[in-house]
Tab-separated table of C-alpha atoms in Angstrom:
chain	number	residue	atom	x	y	z
A	1	MET	CA	1.786	6.436	1.980
A	2	GLU	CA	0.572	5.093	-0.928
A	3	SER	CA	3.730	5.342	-2.923
A	4	THR	CA	5.617	4.161	-0.023
A	5	THR	CA	3.654	1.139	0.259
A	6	ILE	CA	3.913	0.453	-3.703
A	7	GLY	CA	7.604	1.160	-3.136
A	8	LEU	CA	7.921	-1.458	-0.301
A	9	LEU	CA	5.953	-3.757	-2.280
A	10	GLY	CA	7.985	-3.470	-5.301
A	11	GLY	CA	11.168	-4.126	-2.837
A	12	VAL	CA	9.465	-7.240	-1.605
A	13	GLY	CA	8.574	-8.333	-5.213
A	14	GLY	CA	12.134	-8.124	-6.263
A	15	ALA	CA	14.022	-9.426	-3.716
A	16	ALA	CA	11.774	-12.463	-3.133
A	17	PRO	CA	12.055	-14.093	-6.559
A	18	GLY	CA	16.084	-12.990	-6.697
A	19	VAL	CA	16.390	-15.181	-3.615
A	20	VAL	CA	14.509	-17.992	-4.908
A	21	VAL	CA	16.507	-17.727	-8.537
A	22	VAL	CA	20.071	-18.273	-6.596
A	23	ALA	CA	18.988	-21.017	-4.490
A	24	ILE	CA	17.477	-22.736	-7.737
A	25	VAL	CA	20.524	-21.992	-9.805
A	26	ALA	CA	22.635	-22.986	-6.902
A	27	ALA	CA	20.667	-26.268	-6.789
A	28	VAL	CA	21.031	-27.459	-10.253
A	29	LYS	CA	24.624	-26.378	-10.499
A	30	GLU	CA	25.265	-28.220	-6.847
A	31	TRP	CA	26.798	-25.214	-5.622
A	32	THR	CA	26.541	-23.583	-2.133
A	33	PRO	CA	24.147	-20.677	-2.380
A	34	VAL	CA	25.608	-17.269	-0.855
A	35	LEU	CA	23.676	-14.766	0.045
A	36	ASP	CA	23.746	-11.598	2.270
A	37	VAL	CA	20.696	-11.122	4.367
A	38	ARG	CA	21.369	-7.715	4.703
A	39	LEU	CA	20.660	-6.836	1.155
A	40	ALA	CA	17.475	-9.237	0.908
A	41	LEU	CA	16.076	-7.823	3.888
A	42	GLY	CA	17.268	-4.074	2.858
A	43	ALA	CA	15.827	-4.425	-0.913
A	44	PRO	CA	12.215	-3.711	0.698
A	45	VAL	CA	13.459	-0.556	2.912
A	46	ALA	CA	14.977	1.160	-0.255
A	47	GLY	CA	11.927	0.457	-2.203
A	48	ALA	CA	9.628	1.795	0.400
A	49	LEU	CA	12.415	5.221	0.589
A	50	VAL	CA	12.475	5.434	-2.924
A	51	GLY	CA	8.779	5.388	-2.927
A	52	LEU	CA	8.425	7.833	-0.233
A	53	LEU	CA	10.611	10.116	-1.984
A	54	ALA	CA	8.950	9.597	-5.652
A	55	GLY	CA	5.357	10.774	-3.948
A	56	LEU	CA	6.824	13.607	-1.980
A	57	TYR	CA	6.931	16.246	-4.336
A	58	PRO	CA	3.367	15.340	-5.777
A	59	SER	CA	1.585	15.282	-2.636
A	60	LEU	CA	3.623	18.293	-1.410
A	61	ARG	CA	2.222	19.947	-4.629
A	62	ALA	CA	-1.130	18.753	-4.497
A	63	SER	CA	-1.412	20.028	-0.752
A	64	ARG	CA	-1.150	23.691	-1.955
A	65	MET	CA	-3.366	23.647	-4.631
A	66	GLU	CA	-7.281	24.047	-4.151
A	67	PRO	CA	-9.311	21.039	-5.100
A	68	VAL	CA	-11.081	23.209	-7.530
A	69	ASP	CA	-7.865	24.100	-9.255
A	70	ALA	CA	-6.807	20.477	-9.073
A	71	LEU	CA	-9.708	19.027	-10.824
A	72	ARG	CA	-9.525	21.851	-13.625
A	73	SER	CA	-5.860	20.974	-14.906
């Protein structure tokens, strides 16, 4: 759960500034900003998925260990 939440927050933390920077650059250059909403909304989902996969192996490994052995290593 922790790694999924961190991945989700990382996706939001990356997508939000990206959208803001695109909007600012487009406004400064007097361009029309073109943003694909699916990508902006998909970034947190992708981050959560990567976080889930990254945390899955260590959590499965830890669940098979005795607490005393985990503290020793």
